[in-house]
Coordinates of N, CA and C in Angstrom, one line a residue:
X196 N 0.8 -1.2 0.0 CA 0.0 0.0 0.0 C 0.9 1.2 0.0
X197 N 0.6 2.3 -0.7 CA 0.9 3.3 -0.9 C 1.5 4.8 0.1
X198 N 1.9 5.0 0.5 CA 1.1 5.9 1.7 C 1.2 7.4 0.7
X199 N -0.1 8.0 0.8 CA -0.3 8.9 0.0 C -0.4 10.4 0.8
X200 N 0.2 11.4 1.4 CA 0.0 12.3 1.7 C 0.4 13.8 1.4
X201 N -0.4 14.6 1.3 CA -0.8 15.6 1.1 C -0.1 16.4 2.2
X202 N 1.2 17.2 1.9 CA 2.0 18.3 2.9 C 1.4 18.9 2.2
X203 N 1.9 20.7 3.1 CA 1.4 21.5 2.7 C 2.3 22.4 1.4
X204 N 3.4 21.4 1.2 CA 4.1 22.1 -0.1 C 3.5 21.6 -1.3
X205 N 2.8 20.2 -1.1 CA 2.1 19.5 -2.3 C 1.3 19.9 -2.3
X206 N 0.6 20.5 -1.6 CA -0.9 20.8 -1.8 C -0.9 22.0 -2.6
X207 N -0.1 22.6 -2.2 CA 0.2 24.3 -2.6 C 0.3 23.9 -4.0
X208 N 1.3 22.8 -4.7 CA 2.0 23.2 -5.7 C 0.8 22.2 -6.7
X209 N 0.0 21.5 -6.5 CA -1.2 20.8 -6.9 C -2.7 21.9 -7.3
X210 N -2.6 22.5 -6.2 CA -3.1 23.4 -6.0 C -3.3 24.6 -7.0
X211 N -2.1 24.7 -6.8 CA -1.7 26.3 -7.8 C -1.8 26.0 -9.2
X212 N -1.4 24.2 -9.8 CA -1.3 23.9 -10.9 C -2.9 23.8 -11.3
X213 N -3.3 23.0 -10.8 CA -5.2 23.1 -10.9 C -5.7 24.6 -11.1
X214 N -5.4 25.8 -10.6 CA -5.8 26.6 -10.4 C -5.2 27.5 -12.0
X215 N -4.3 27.4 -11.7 CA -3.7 28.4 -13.3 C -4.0 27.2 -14.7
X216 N -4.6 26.2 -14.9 CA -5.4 25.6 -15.6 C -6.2 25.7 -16.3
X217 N -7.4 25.4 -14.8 CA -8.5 26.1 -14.8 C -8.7 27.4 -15.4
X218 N -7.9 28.1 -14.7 CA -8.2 29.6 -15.1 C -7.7 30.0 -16.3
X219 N -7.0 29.5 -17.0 CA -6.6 30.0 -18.3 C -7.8 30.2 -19.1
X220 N -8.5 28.9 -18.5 CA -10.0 28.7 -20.3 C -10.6 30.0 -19.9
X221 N -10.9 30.0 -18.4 CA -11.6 31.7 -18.2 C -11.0 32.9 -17.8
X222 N -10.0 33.1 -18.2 CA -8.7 34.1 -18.1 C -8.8 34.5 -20.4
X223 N -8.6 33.9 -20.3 CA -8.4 33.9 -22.0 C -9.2 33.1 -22.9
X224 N -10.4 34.3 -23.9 CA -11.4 33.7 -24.8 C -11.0 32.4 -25.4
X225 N -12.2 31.5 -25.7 CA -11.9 30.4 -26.8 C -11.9 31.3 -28.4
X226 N -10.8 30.7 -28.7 CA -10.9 31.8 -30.5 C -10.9 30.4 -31.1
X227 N -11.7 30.4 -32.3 CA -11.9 29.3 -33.1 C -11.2 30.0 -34.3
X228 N -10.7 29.2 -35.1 CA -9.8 29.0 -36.3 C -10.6 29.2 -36.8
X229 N -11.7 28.1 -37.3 CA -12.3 28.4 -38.4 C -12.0 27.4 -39.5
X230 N -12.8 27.7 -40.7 CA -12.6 26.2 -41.9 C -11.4 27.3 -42.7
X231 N -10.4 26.9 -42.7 CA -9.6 27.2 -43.7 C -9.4 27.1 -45.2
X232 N -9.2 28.1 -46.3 CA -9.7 28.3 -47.2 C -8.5 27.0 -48.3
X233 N -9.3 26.3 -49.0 CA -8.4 25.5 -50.0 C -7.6 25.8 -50.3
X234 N -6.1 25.2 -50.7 CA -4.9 26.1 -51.2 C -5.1 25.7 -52.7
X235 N -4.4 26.2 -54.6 CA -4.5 25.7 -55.4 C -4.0 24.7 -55.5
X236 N -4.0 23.2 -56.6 CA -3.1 21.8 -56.2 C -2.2 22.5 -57.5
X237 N -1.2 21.4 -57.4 CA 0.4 21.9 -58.7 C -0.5 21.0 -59.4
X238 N -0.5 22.1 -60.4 CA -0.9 20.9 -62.2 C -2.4 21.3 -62.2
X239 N -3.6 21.8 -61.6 CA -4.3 22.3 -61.1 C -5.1 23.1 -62.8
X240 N -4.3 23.9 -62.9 CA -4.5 25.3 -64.0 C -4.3 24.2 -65.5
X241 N -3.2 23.4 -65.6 CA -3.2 22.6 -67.0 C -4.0 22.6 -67.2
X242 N -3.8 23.4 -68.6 CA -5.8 23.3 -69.9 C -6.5 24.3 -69.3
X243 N -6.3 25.2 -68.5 CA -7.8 25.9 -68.3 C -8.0 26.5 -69.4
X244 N -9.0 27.2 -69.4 CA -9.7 27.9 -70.3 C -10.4 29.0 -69.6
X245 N -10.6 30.1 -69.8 CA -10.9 31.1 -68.6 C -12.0 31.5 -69.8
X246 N -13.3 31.6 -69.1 CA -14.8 31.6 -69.6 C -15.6 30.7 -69.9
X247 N -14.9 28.9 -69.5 CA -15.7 27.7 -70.3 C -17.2 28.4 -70.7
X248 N -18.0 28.2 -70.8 CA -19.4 28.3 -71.0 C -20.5 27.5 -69.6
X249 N -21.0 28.0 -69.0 CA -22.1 27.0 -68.4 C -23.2 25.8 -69.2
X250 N -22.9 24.6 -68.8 CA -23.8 23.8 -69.4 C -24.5 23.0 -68.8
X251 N -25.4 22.4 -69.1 CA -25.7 21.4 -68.8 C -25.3 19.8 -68.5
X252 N -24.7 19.7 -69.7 CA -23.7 18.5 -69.5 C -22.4 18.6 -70.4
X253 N -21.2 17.9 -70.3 CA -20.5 17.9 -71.1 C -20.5 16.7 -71.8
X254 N -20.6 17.0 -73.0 CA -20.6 15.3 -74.0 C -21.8 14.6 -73.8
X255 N -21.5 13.2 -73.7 CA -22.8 12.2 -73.5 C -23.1 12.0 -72.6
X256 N -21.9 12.8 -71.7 CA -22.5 12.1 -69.9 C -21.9 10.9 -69.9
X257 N -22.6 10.1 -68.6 CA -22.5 8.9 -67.5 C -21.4 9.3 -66.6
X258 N -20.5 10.3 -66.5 CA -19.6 10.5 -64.9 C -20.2 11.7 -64.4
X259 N -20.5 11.5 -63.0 CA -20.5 12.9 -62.2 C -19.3 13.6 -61.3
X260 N -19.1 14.9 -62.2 CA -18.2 15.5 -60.8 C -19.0 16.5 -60.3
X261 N -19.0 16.0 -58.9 CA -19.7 16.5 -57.8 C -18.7 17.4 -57.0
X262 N -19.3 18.3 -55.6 CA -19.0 18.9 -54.7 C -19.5 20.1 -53.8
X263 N -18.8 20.9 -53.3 CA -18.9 21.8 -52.7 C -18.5 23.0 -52.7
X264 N -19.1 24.1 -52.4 CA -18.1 25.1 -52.2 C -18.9 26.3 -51.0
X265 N -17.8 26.1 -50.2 CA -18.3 26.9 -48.6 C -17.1 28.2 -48.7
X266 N -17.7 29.0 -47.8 CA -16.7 30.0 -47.4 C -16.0 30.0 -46.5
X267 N -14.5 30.4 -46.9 CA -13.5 30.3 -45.1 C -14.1 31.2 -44.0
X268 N -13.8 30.6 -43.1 CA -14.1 30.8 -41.3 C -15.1 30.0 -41.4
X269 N -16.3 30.9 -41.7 CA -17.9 30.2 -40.9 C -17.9 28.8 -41.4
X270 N -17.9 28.1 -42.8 CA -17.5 27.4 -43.2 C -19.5 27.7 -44.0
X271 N -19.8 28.8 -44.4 CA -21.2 29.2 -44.8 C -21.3 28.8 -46.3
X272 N -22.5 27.8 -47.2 CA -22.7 27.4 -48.2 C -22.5 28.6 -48.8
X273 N -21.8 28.2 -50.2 CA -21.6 29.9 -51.0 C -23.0 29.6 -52.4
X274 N -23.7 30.2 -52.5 CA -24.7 30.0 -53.5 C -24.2 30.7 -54.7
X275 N -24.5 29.9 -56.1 CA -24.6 30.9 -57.7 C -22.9 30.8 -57.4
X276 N -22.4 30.1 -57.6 CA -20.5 30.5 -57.6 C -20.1 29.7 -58.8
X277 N -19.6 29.8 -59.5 CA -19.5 29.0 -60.7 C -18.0 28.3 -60.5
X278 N -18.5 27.3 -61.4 CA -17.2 26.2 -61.0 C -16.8 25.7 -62.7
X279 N -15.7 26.1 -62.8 CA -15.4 25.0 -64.4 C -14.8 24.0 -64.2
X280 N -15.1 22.8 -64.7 CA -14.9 21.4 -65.0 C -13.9 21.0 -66.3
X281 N -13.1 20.0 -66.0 CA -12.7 19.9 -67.5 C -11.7 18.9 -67.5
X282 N -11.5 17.3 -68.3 CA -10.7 16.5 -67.8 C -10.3 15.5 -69.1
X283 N -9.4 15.0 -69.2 CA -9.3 13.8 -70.3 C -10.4 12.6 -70.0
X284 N -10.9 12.4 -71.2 CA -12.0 11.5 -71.2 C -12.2 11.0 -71.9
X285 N -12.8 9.7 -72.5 CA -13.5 9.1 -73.3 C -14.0 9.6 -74.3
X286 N -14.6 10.8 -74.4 CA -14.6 12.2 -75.7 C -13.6 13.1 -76.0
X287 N -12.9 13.0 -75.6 CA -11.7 14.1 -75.9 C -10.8 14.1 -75.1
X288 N -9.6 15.1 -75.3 CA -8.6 15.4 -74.2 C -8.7 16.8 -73.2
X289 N -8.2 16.9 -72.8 CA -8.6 17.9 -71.4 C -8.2 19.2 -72.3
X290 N -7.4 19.2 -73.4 CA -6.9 20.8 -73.7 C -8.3 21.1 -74.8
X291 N -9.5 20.0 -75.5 CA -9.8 20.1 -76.1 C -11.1 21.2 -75.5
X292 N -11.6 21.9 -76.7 CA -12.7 22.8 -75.6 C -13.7 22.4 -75.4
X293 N -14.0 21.0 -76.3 CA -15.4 20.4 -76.0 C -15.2 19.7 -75.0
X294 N -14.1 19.4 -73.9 CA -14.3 18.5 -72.9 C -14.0 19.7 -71.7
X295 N -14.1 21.0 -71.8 CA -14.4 22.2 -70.6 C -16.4 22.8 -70.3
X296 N -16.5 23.0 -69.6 CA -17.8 23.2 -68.8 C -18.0 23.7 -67.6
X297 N -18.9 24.7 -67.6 CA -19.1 25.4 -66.4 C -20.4 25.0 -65.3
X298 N -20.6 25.3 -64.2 CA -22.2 24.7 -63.6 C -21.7 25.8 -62.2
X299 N -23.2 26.0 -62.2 CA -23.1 26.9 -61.1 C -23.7 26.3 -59.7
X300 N -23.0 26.4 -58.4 CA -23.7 26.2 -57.5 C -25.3 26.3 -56.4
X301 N -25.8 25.5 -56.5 CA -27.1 25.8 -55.4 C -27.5 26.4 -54.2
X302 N -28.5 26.1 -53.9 CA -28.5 27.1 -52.5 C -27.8 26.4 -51.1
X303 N -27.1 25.3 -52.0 CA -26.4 24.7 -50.6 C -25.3 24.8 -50.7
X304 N -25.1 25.0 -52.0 CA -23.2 25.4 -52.1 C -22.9 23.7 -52.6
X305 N -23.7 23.2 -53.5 CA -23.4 21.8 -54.1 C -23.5 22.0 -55.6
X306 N -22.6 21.8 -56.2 CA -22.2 21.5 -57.8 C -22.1 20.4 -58.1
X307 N -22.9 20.0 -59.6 CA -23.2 18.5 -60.1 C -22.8 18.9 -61.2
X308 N -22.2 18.2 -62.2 CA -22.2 18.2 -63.7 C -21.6 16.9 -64.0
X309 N -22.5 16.4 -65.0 CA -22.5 15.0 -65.8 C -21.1 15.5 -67.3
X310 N -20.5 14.3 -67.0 CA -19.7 14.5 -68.2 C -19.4 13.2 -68.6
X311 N -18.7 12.9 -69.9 CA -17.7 11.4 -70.2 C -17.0 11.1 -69.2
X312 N -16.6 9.8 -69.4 CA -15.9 8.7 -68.5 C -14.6 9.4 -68.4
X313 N -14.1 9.8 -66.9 CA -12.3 10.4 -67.4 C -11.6 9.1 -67.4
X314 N -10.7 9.3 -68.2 CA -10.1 8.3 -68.5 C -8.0 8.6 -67.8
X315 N -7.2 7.6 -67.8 CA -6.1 8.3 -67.2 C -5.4 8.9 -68.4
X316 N -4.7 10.2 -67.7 CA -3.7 10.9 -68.7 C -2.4 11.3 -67.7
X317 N -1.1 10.6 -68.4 CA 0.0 10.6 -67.4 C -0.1 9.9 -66.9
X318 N -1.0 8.6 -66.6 CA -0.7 7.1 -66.0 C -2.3 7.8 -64.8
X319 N -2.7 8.8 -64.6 CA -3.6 8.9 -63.4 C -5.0 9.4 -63.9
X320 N -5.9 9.1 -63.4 CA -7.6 9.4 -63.7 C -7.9 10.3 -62.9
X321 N -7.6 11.8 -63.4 CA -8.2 12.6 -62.7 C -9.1 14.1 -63.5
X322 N -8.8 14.8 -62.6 CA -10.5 15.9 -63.4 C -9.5 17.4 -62.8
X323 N -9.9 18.2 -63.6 CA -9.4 19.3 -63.4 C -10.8 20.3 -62.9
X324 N -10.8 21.2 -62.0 CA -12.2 22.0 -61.4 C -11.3 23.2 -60.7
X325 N -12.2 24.7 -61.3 CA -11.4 26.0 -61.4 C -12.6 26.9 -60.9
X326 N -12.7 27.4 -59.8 CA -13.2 28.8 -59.3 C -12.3 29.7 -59.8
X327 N -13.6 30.7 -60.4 CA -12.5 32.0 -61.1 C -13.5 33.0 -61.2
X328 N -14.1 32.9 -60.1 CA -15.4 34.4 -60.4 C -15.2 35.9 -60.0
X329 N -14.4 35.8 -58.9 CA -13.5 36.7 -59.2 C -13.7 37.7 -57.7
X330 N -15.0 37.1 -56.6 CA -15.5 37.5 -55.7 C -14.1 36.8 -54.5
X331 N -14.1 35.6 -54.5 CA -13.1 35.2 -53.7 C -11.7 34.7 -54.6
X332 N -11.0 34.2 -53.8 CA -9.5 34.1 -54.4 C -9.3 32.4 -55.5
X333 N -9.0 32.9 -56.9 CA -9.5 32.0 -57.7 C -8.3 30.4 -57.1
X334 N -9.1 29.2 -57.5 CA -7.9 28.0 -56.7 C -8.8 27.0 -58.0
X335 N -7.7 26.3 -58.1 CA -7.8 25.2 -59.0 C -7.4 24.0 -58.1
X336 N -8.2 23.1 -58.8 CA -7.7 21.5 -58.0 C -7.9 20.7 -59.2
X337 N -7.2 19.5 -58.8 CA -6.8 18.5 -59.4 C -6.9 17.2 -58.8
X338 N -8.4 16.7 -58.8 CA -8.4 15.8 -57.9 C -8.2 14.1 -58.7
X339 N -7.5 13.3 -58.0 CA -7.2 12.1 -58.6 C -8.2 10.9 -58.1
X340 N -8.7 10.0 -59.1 CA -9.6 9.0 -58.9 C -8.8 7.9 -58.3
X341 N -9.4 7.5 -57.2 CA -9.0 6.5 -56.6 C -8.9 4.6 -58.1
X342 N -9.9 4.6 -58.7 CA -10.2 4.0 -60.2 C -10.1 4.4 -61.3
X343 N -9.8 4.1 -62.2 CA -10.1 4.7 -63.5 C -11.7 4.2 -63.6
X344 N -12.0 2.9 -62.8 CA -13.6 2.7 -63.4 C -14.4 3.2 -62.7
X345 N -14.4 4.3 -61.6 CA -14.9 4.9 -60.8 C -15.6 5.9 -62.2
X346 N -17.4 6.3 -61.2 CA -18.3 6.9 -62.2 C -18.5 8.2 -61.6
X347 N -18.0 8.5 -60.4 CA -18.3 10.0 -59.8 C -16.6 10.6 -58.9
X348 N -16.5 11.7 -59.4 CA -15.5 12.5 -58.4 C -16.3 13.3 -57.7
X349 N -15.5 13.6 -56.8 CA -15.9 14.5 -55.6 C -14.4 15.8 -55.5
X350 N -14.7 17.0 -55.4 CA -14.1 18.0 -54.8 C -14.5 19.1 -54.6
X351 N -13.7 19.6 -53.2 CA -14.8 20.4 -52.3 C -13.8 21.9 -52.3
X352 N -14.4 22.6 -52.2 CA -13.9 24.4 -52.4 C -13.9 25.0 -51.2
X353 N -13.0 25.7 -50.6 CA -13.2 26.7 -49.4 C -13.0 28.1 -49.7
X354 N -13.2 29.0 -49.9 CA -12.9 30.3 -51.0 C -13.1 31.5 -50.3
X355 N -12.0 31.8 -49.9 CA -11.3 33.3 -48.6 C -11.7 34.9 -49.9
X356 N -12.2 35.2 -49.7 CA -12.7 36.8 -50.6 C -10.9 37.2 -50.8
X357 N -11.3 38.4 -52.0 CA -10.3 38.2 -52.8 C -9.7 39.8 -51.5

């Protein structure tokens, strides 16, 4: 058994540590960070096209790239923000202009647009997607498919005012 006692130098110094602890969280506000704004990816901008056109779909369809796009801090749906799409695929190559397309965001800050099958270019199956409206700071990504037989991408936007 232990013998456990409490002098009055350990108490003090247990004491004092509990106490400037404590007191810090109510001594000094909680500050929240916040959702931090996307950075651009490298390779990102390859092929853009600055103005694609908004469409409805690109080509014949069957892939969806999907996502989001919120604002930094609050992390608040951004509505109407246009997003361009654009990727090597089973209709064309990514520099070609029939495989670029625009779609604009909903009232939740979610982007859909149906395109061709991407197919890999440089050994990887990925999609190129470009904020460029001009309200927050423009970022490109380059997101890579886990498959080449995969039928939907996903990528998500955080976008800090310009």
């Amino acid at each position: 058994m232990t013998d456990v006692r409490l002098d009055r130098r350990r108490l003090i110094a247990v004491g004092g540590c509990a106490l400037a602890s404590g007191m810090a969280g109510l001594v000094l506000p909680v500050r929240a960070t916040g959702l931090a704004p996307t950075p651009s990816m490298a390779g990102g901008a390859n092929n853009y096209r600055p103005g694609a056109p908004i469409v409805e779909r690109i080509g014949g369809g069957g892939f969806w790239m999907t996502g989001t796009v919120r604002r930094a801090g609050d992390g608040a749906p951004l509505a109407g923000q246009r997003i361009q799409i654009w990727a090597h695929t089973t209709e064309g190559y990514e520099s070609d202009q029939r495989s670029h397309g625009a779609t604009l965001t909903d009232a939740n800050g979610v982007f859909r647009l149906e395109m061709p099958q991407i197919v890999p270019a440089f050994g990887q199956p990925h999609g190129h997607l470009a904020y460029d409206g001009g309200t927050y700071r423009t970022v490109f990504l380059r997101p890579v498919m886990p498959s080449s037989k995969d039928k939907r991408l996903e990528a998500h936007f955080v976008l800090e005012p310009v």
